[in-house]
Short mmCIF file of C-alpha atoms in Angstrom, two decimals:
data_model
loop_
_atom_site.label_atom_id
_atom_site.label_comp_id
_atom_site.label_asym_id
_atom_site.label_seq_id
_atom_site.Cartn_x
_atom_site.Cartn_y
_atom_site.Cartn_z
CA MET A 1 55.75 41.05 123.44
CA THR A 2 59.38 42.20 123.57
CA LYS A 3 61.88 39.48 124.29
CA LYS A 4 63.97 40.30 127.34
CA SER A 5 67.73 39.81 127.41
CA SER A 6 68.80 36.53 128.96
CA LEU A 7 72.01 38.13 130.35
CA PRO A 8 72.07 39.23 133.97
CA PRO A 9 72.04 43.03 134.39
CA ILE A 10 75.64 43.12 135.64
CA LEU A 11 76.93 41.28 132.54
CA LEU A 12 74.80 43.42 130.24
CA GLN A 13 76.29 46.58 131.74
CA GLN A 14 79.85 45.24 131.36
CA SER A 15 79.14 44.36 127.71
CA ARG A 16 77.96 47.88 126.99
CA ARG A 17 81.09 49.33 128.62
CA ARG A 18 83.30 47.12 126.45
CA VAL A 19 81.52 48.32 123.30
CA ILE A 20 81.90 51.98 124.31
CA TRP A 21 85.58 51.53 125.22
CA SER A 22 86.25 49.77 121.92
CA GLY A 23 84.66 52.72 120.10
CA TRP A 24 86.83 55.21 121.97
CA LYS A 25 89.98 53.18 121.24
CA LEU A 26 89.10 53.23 117.55
CA VAL A 27 88.64 57.03 117.63
CA ILE A 28 91.98 57.50 119.43
CA ILE A 29 93.81 55.23 116.97
CA LEU A 30 92.32 57.04 113.98
CA SER A 31 93.19 60.44 115.45
CA MET A 32 96.78 59.41 116.09
CA GLY A 33 97.02 58.02 112.57
CA LEU A 34 95.78 61.30 111.09
CA CYS A 35 98.29 63.28 113.16
CA VAL A 36 101.16 61.08 112.01
CA PHE A 37 99.99 61.41 108.40
CA ALA A 38 99.76 65.21 108.70
CA LEU A 39 103.27 65.42 110.18
CA PHE A 40 104.58 63.19 107.41
CA ARG A 41 102.99 65.38 104.73
CA LEU A 42 104.35 68.52 106.41
CA HIS A 43 107.83 67.02 106.47
CA LEU A 44 107.66 66.20 102.77
CA SER A 45 106.03 69.50 101.73
CA PRO A 46 108.12 71.46 99.20
CA PRO A 47 109.53 74.86 100.25
CA PRO A 48 107.56 78.01 99.28
CA GLU A 49 109.81 78.72 96.29
CA THR A 50 108.96 75.27 94.85
CA LEU A 51 105.26 75.98 95.23
CA LEU A 52 105.77 79.31 93.42
CA SER A 53 107.65 77.55 90.63
CA ARG A 54 104.87 74.97 90.19
CA ARG A 55 102.22 77.67 90.12
CA ARG A 56 104.20 79.60 87.53
CA SER A 57 104.43 76.60 85.22
CA SER A 58 100.75 75.77 85.71
CA PHE A 59 99.42 79.23 84.98
CA SER A 60 101.85 80.39 82.31
CA ARG A 61 99.94 82.04 79.49
CA GLU A 62 100.39 80.79 75.96
CA VAL A 63 102.04 83.62 74.00
CA VAL A 64 101.09 83.53 70.34
CA PHE A 65 101.27 86.75 68.36
CA SER A 66 102.37 88.12 65.03
CA GLY A 67 104.11 91.37 64.34
CA PRO A 68 106.65 93.25 66.48
CA PRO A 69 106.81 92.82 70.26
CA LYS A 70 105.42 95.70 72.31
CA VAL A 71 106.53 97.63 75.36
CA ALA A 72 103.63 98.06 77.80
CA TYR A 73 103.81 101.44 79.56
CA LEU A 74 102.03 101.08 82.91
CA PHE A 75 101.18 104.38 84.61
CA LEU A 76 100.33 104.27 88.31
CA VAL A 77 98.80 107.68 89.03
CA ARG A 78 96.78 109.36 91.76
CA ARG A 79 94.15 110.86 89.46
CA GLY A 80 95.12 112.53 86.19
CA LEU A 81 98.43 112.48 84.36
CA PRO A 82 99.99 115.96 84.78
CA LEU A 83 102.85 115.28 82.33
CA ASP A 84 100.62 113.87 79.57
CA PHE A 85 101.78 116.58 77.11
CA LEU A 86 105.37 115.31 77.34
CA TRP A 87 104.37 111.66 77.01
CA GLY A 88 102.09 112.58 74.11
CA SER A 89 105.10 114.01 72.29
CA PHE A 90 107.11 110.89 73.22
CA PHE A 91 104.53 108.55 71.66
CA GLU A 92 103.76 110.81 68.69
CA ASN A 93 106.62 109.62 66.49
CA ALA A 94 106.45 105.98 67.58
CA ASP A 95 104.94 103.09 65.64
CA THR A 96 101.65 102.33 67.40
CA GLY A 97 102.36 98.63 66.90
CA ASN A 98 105.35 98.89 69.23
CA PHE A 99 103.67 99.99 72.45
CA SER A 100 100.61 99.72 74.67
CA ILE A 101 99.41 102.10 77.41
CA TYR A 102 97.61 101.21 80.65
CA VAL A 103 96.73 103.63 83.45
CA HIS A 104 95.66 102.85 87.01
CA SER A 105 93.90 105.88 88.45
CA GLU A 106 91.37 106.34 91.24
CA PRO A 107 88.12 104.40 90.72
CA GLY A 108 85.72 106.20 88.38
CA PHE A 109 88.24 108.58 86.84
CA GLN A 110 87.95 108.71 83.05
CA PHE A 111 90.69 109.68 80.62
CA ASP A 112 89.08 111.59 77.74
CA GLU A 113 89.35 114.94 75.94
CA SER A 114 88.22 116.76 79.09
CA THR A 115 90.82 115.23 81.43
CA THR A 116 93.93 114.72 79.28
CA ARG A 117 95.72 116.71 76.58
CA SER A 118 96.94 113.61 74.74
CA HIS A 119 94.71 111.26 72.74
CA PHE A 120 97.10 108.42 73.54
CA PHE A 121 95.55 108.20 77.01
CA TYR A 122 91.88 108.22 75.98
CA ASP A 123 90.09 105.29 77.64
CA ARG A 124 93.37 103.73 78.77
CA GLN A 125 92.37 103.64 82.45
CA LEU A 126 91.61 100.29 84.10
CA LYS A 127 87.94 99.65 84.75
CA ASN A 128 88.73 97.58 87.88
CA SER A 129 91.02 100.08 89.61
CA ILE A 130 91.13 100.29 93.41
CA GLN A 131 91.70 103.07 95.92
CA VAL A 132 95.45 103.26 96.53
CA ILE A 133 97.12 104.46 99.72
CA TRP A 134 100.76 105.23 99.07
CA GLY A 135 103.10 103.09 101.17
CA GLU A 136 100.52 100.34 101.80
CA SER A 137 99.79 96.97 100.17
CA SER A 138 97.11 98.53 97.94
CA MET A 139 100.03 99.92 95.93
CA ILE A 140 101.28 96.47 94.92
CA GLU A 141 97.72 95.32 94.28
CA ALA A 142 97.34 98.18 91.79
CA GLU A 143 100.63 97.19 90.13
CA ARG A 144 99.35 93.63 89.78
CA LEU A 145 96.14 94.92 88.16
CA LEU A 146 98.19 96.85 85.59
CA LEU A 147 100.33 93.81 84.80
CA ASP A 148 97.29 91.54 84.58
CA ALA A 149 95.60 93.88 82.08
CA ALA A 150 98.78 94.18 79.99
CA LEU A 151 99.29 90.39 79.90
CA GLU A 152 95.99 90.05 78.03
CA ASP A 153 97.81 91.30 74.93
CA PRO A 154 100.23 88.52 73.84
CA ALA A 155 102.36 91.04 71.96
CA ASN A 156 103.34 92.83 75.17
CA GLN A 157 106.82 91.50 75.95
CA ARG A 158 108.27 94.25 78.16
CA PHE A 159 106.46 95.97 81.03
CA VAL A 160 107.57 99.35 82.42
CA LEU A 161 106.01 100.71 85.62
CA LEU A 162 105.90 104.53 85.75
CA SER A 163 104.60 107.15 88.17
CA ASP A 164 102.71 110.33 87.29
CA SER A 165 105.94 112.32 87.73
CA CYS A 166 108.20 110.19 85.51
CA VAL A 167 109.72 111.51 82.28
CA PRO A 168 111.56 109.73 79.45
CA LEU A 169 115.21 110.71 79.00
CA TYR A 170 115.43 109.49 75.38
CA ASN A 171 113.12 109.17 72.41
CA PHE A 172 110.88 106.18 71.87
CA SER A 173 113.10 104.22 69.49
CA TYR A 174 116.11 104.32 71.81
CA ILE A 175 114.13 103.15 74.84
CA TYR A 176 112.38 100.45 72.80
CA SER A 177 115.68 99.10 71.47
CA TYR A 178 117.31 99.25 74.91
CA LEU A 179 114.55 97.23 76.60
CA MET A 180 114.11 94.72 73.80
CA ALA A 181 117.86 94.07 73.63
CA SER A 182 117.89 92.80 77.21
CA PRO A 183 116.46 89.36 78.09
CA GLN A 184 116.37 90.36 81.77
CA SER A 185 114.20 92.42 84.08
CA PHE A 186 115.42 95.59 85.82
CA ARG A 187 114.38 95.80 89.44
CA GLY A 188 116.86 97.85 91.48
CA GLN A 189 118.62 96.68 94.86
CA GLU A 190 118.20 94.35 103.06
CA GLY A 191 116.29 95.62 105.96
CA ARG A 192 112.69 95.84 107.23
CA TYR A 193 112.36 92.06 107.46
CA HIS A 194 109.66 90.92 109.90
CA PRO A 195 110.59 87.66 111.72
CA LYS A 196 106.97 86.50 111.59
CA MET A 197 107.27 86.22 107.80
CA SER A 198 109.23 83.02 108.33
CA PRO A 199 108.94 80.26 107.16
CA VAL A 200 106.84 81.43 104.18
CA ILE A 201 109.45 84.10 103.36
CA PRO A 202 112.95 83.11 104.58
CA LYS A 203 115.17 86.00 105.66
CA ASP A 204 117.81 85.12 103.08
CA LYS A 205 115.23 85.66 100.30
CA TRP A 206 114.15 89.11 101.52
CA ARG A 207 115.02 91.86 99.05
CA LYS A 208 114.67 95.64 98.73
CA GLY A 209 114.71 97.81 95.62
CA SER A 210 112.99 100.40 93.49
CA GLN A 211 109.25 100.18 92.91
CA TRP A 212 109.71 101.42 89.34
CA VAL A 213 110.65 98.18 87.61
CA ALA A 214 110.95 97.08 83.97
CA LEU A 215 109.97 93.44 83.50
CA ILE A 216 110.06 90.72 80.88
CA ARG A 217 106.81 88.84 80.26
CA SER A 218 107.56 85.66 82.24
CA HIS A 219 108.34 87.71 85.36
CA ALA A 220 105.15 89.74 84.97
CA GLU A 221 103.24 86.42 84.95
CA VAL A 222 104.90 85.34 88.20
CA ILE A 223 103.74 88.53 89.91
CA VAL A 224 100.15 88.32 88.67
CA ASP A 225 99.81 84.61 89.54
CA ASP A 226 101.21 84.88 93.07
CA VAL A 227 98.90 83.71 95.87
CA VAL A 228 101.59 82.78 98.40
CA ILE A 229 103.67 85.90 99.09
CA LEU A 230 101.05 88.66 98.70
CA PRO A 231 98.92 87.56 101.73
CA VAL A 232 102.05 87.68 103.92
CA PHE A 233 102.83 91.22 102.73
CA LYS A 234 99.27 92.35 103.39
CA ARG A 235 99.44 91.05 106.95
CA LEU A 236 102.99 91.90 108.01
CA CYS A 237 104.55 94.49 105.67
CA LYS A 238 103.13 97.84 106.79
CA ARG A 239 104.61 101.30 106.95
CA ARG A 240 105.37 102.98 110.25
CA PRO A 241 102.85 105.69 111.29
CA PRO A 242 103.87 109.08 109.87
CA LEU A 243 105.52 111.63 112.13
CA ASP A 244 103.09 113.93 113.92
CA ALA A 245 104.58 117.02 115.58
CA SER A 246 101.56 117.30 117.87
CA LYS A 247 102.47 114.00 119.54
CA GLY A 248 105.81 115.27 120.79
CA LYS A 249 108.00 112.65 122.48
CA LEU A 250 105.46 109.93 121.64
CA ASN A 251 106.95 110.02 118.13
CA ILE A 252 110.10 108.39 119.51
CA LYS A 253 108.08 105.35 120.58
CA LEU A 254 106.08 105.28 117.33
CA GLN A 255 109.24 105.36 115.21
CA LYS A 256 110.51 102.22 116.93
CA GLN A 257 107.68 100.22 115.40
CA HIS A 258 108.50 97.83 112.58
CA ASN A 259 108.53 99.71 109.26
CA CYS A 260 107.96 97.98 105.92
CA ILE A 261 107.09 99.67 102.62
CA PRO A 262 105.43 96.94 100.48
CA ASP A 263 106.21 98.41 97.05
CA GLU A 264 109.95 98.52 97.83
CA HIS A 265 110.10 94.81 98.66
CA TYR A 266 107.32 92.81 97.03
CA VAL A 267 108.52 92.31 93.44
CA GLN A 268 112.14 91.85 94.48
CA THR A 269 111.32 89.30 97.19
CA LEU A 270 108.80 87.39 95.08
CA LEU A 271 111.23 86.98 92.17
CA SER A 272 113.95 85.96 94.62
CA MET A 273 111.61 83.38 96.17
CA SER A 274 110.86 82.09 92.68
CA GLY A 275 114.52 81.35 91.97
CA LEU A 276 114.76 84.00 89.24
CA GLU A 277 117.57 86.24 90.46
CA GLY A 278 119.83 84.94 87.70
CA GLU A 279 117.41 86.54 85.22
CA LEU A 280 117.45 89.98 86.87
CA GLU A 281 119.49 93.16 86.62
CA ARG A 282 119.96 94.56 90.12
CA ARG A 283 119.50 98.12 88.89
CA THR A 284 116.41 100.08 87.99
CA VAL A 285 116.18 102.12 84.76
CA THR A 286 114.41 105.02 86.51
CA TYR A 287 116.61 107.70 88.07
CA THR A 288 115.66 109.28 91.41
CA VAL A 289 117.53 111.79 93.57
CA TRP A 290 117.12 110.97 97.25
CA ASN A 291 117.63 113.93 99.59
CA GLN A 292 117.66 113.61 103.36
CA SER A 293 115.15 115.79 105.17
CA ALA A 294 116.65 118.80 106.90
CA THR A 295 114.20 118.71 109.83
CA LYS A 296 115.45 117.29 113.11
CA MET A 297 112.37 115.12 113.55
CA GLU A 298 112.81 113.46 110.16
CA ASN A 299 116.60 113.26 110.10
CA LYS A 300 116.40 109.56 109.31
CA GLY A 301 113.84 109.90 106.54
CA TRP A 302 114.75 110.08 102.85
CA HIS A 303 112.53 111.71 100.25
CA PRO A 304 112.83 112.00 96.45
CA MET A 305 113.73 115.46 95.23
CA THR A 306 111.34 117.15 92.79
CA PHE A 307 112.88 118.68 89.67
CA SER A 308 111.58 122.17 88.93
CA TYR A 309 112.01 124.30 85.80
CA ALA A 310 115.17 125.84 87.27
CA ASN A 311 117.05 122.62 88.02
CA ALA A 312 115.94 120.61 84.97
CA SER A 313 118.61 122.24 82.83
CA PRO A 314 120.16 120.60 79.75
CA ARG A 315 123.38 120.26 81.73
CA LYS A 316 121.63 118.36 84.55
CA ILE A 317 119.79 116.04 82.17
CA LYS A 318 123.01 115.37 80.29
CA GLU A 319 124.63 114.49 83.61
CA ILE A 320 121.88 111.96 84.42
CA LYS A 321 122.08 110.44 80.94
CA GLY A 322 125.84 110.15 81.32
CA ILE A 323 125.63 107.88 84.40
CA ASN A 324 127.03 104.52 83.33
CA HIS A 325 127.67 102.69 86.61
CA ILE A 326 126.10 102.00 90.00
CA TYR A 327 128.06 101.95 93.25
CA TYR A 328 126.73 99.59 95.94
CA GLU A 329 127.86 101.14 99.21
CA THR A 330 127.17 98.11 101.42
CA GLU A 331 129.32 95.93 99.15
CA TYR A 332 132.01 98.52 98.28
CA ARG A 333 131.52 97.51 94.66
CA THR A 334 130.92 99.30 91.35
CA GLU A 335 128.78 97.70 88.66
CA TRP A 336 128.87 99.00 85.07
CA CYS A 337 125.52 99.14 83.32
CA GLN A 338 125.10 96.76 80.40
CA THR A 339 122.40 95.58 78.02
CA ASN A 340 122.96 92.58 75.78
CA SER A 341 126.67 92.54 76.76
CA THR A 342 127.06 96.16 75.70
CA PHE A 343 127.91 99.07 77.99
CA VAL A 344 124.99 101.52 78.08
CA PRO A 345 123.72 104.49 80.10
CA CYS A 346 122.04 103.28 83.29
CA PHE A 347 118.79 105.24 83.13
CA LEU A 348 115.96 105.58 80.61
CA PHE A 349 113.51 107.53 82.79
CA ALA A 350 113.70 109.96 85.70
CA ARG A 351 111.47 111.26 88.49
CA LYS A 352 110.08 113.37 90.14
CA PHE A 353 109.46 116.13 87.57
CA SER A 354 107.10 119.08 87.91
CA ARG A 355 105.04 120.41 84.97
CA GLY A 356 107.51 123.27 84.58
CA ALA A 357 110.46 120.88 84.42
CA ALA A 358 108.67 118.70 81.86
CA MET A 359 107.87 121.75 79.74
CA ARG A 360 111.55 122.67 79.74
CA LEU A 361 112.50 119.16 78.58
CA LEU A 362 110.01 119.41 75.75
CA SER A 363 110.83 122.96 74.65
CA GLU A 364 114.60 122.39 74.65
CA GLY A 365 114.40 118.97 73.01
CA ILE A 366 116.38 117.33 75.81
CA ALA A 367 114.58 114.00 75.39
CA GLY A 368 114.90 114.35 71.64
CA PRO A 369 116.18 112.19 68.79
CA PHE A 370 118.80 109.54 69.49
CA ASP A 371 120.28 106.86 67.28
CA ALA A 372 118.91 103.57 68.67
CA SER A 373 121.56 101.54 66.83
CA SER A 374 124.17 102.95 69.21
CA ILE A 375 123.03 100.44 71.83
CA LEU A 376 124.50 97.57 69.88
CA ALA A 377 127.31 99.47 68.18
CA ARG A 378 129.82 98.93 70.94
CA SER A 379 131.05 95.63 72.31
CA VAL A 380 132.21 95.01 75.86
CA PRO A 381 136.02 95.11 76.09
CA ASP A 382 137.85 92.11 77.49
#
């Protein structure tokens, strides 16, 4: 037989209520304690740039190699490489131990004797390439894939990002000496900031510059290891819808939308967030001519000019190679180009060049021999 409780029903009910209330009080106290703990942790959490710095030190690759350091040439192309004949000539007289080549093309495209005229590009395409949409975050993801592949070779110490329309302005030895002489990266130089990026990306860390960068190894590692800034760019940095004449006045409303081109901001902002601006040259080493569109609808849009056979004359190329300073209009300031405390020409590469223009460069020897020792021959005057 089951023994019945000796307490009266009214007391038994009150006892049960006290037990239940005590349980609820315990839950409430624990919940409040967890909230206070979470707020305390949030208050003590390091800023995003500190997190980036810690990740960089944790994931830094051990660099052990023998022999000369290499320049990694990273080609970001749509499909094939239309100027491969010019680049083939560029690499022909170089020591193969001084460079590496990596190409990001559309998935499945193969560089072999049937798709390229230069053996230097055979099988140099990435096997894990992705479909890239120009002006979207897939562009910076492709750049990261190129850098990640190049970092697998410890000898790669400089990383140059190039498009399928880029050409070299000098021979291999000059460009190699120029890049190796500088301990800094070249990234070019604020608009398009989205307020929702805060607090992960503070407005004062937002930067804009050229996509076509030249990096030292430690900066390439920062970009490949980033897991903090890239998700924000994917979510909030998107280009404005392109103009569509068929939409008429609706274009006015569409063009008021926030416009952000990921590849013009990502590397610059990430390195700024990582506290590395003291290790950067503000300029890029790739020359581009920006011409404003003549159409009324696009009168606020800038587009790179394409060099044809006619306007890629020796005189024009000499003019580009003679540029030795950058003028920053927003700061009313001129900056003279230097490498290793020596005044140098500002640009090593140029874009956008057609096949005809590249053929003219090759046939006239414009990007021909140059004494690499001239980089270090002159000292900066007092």
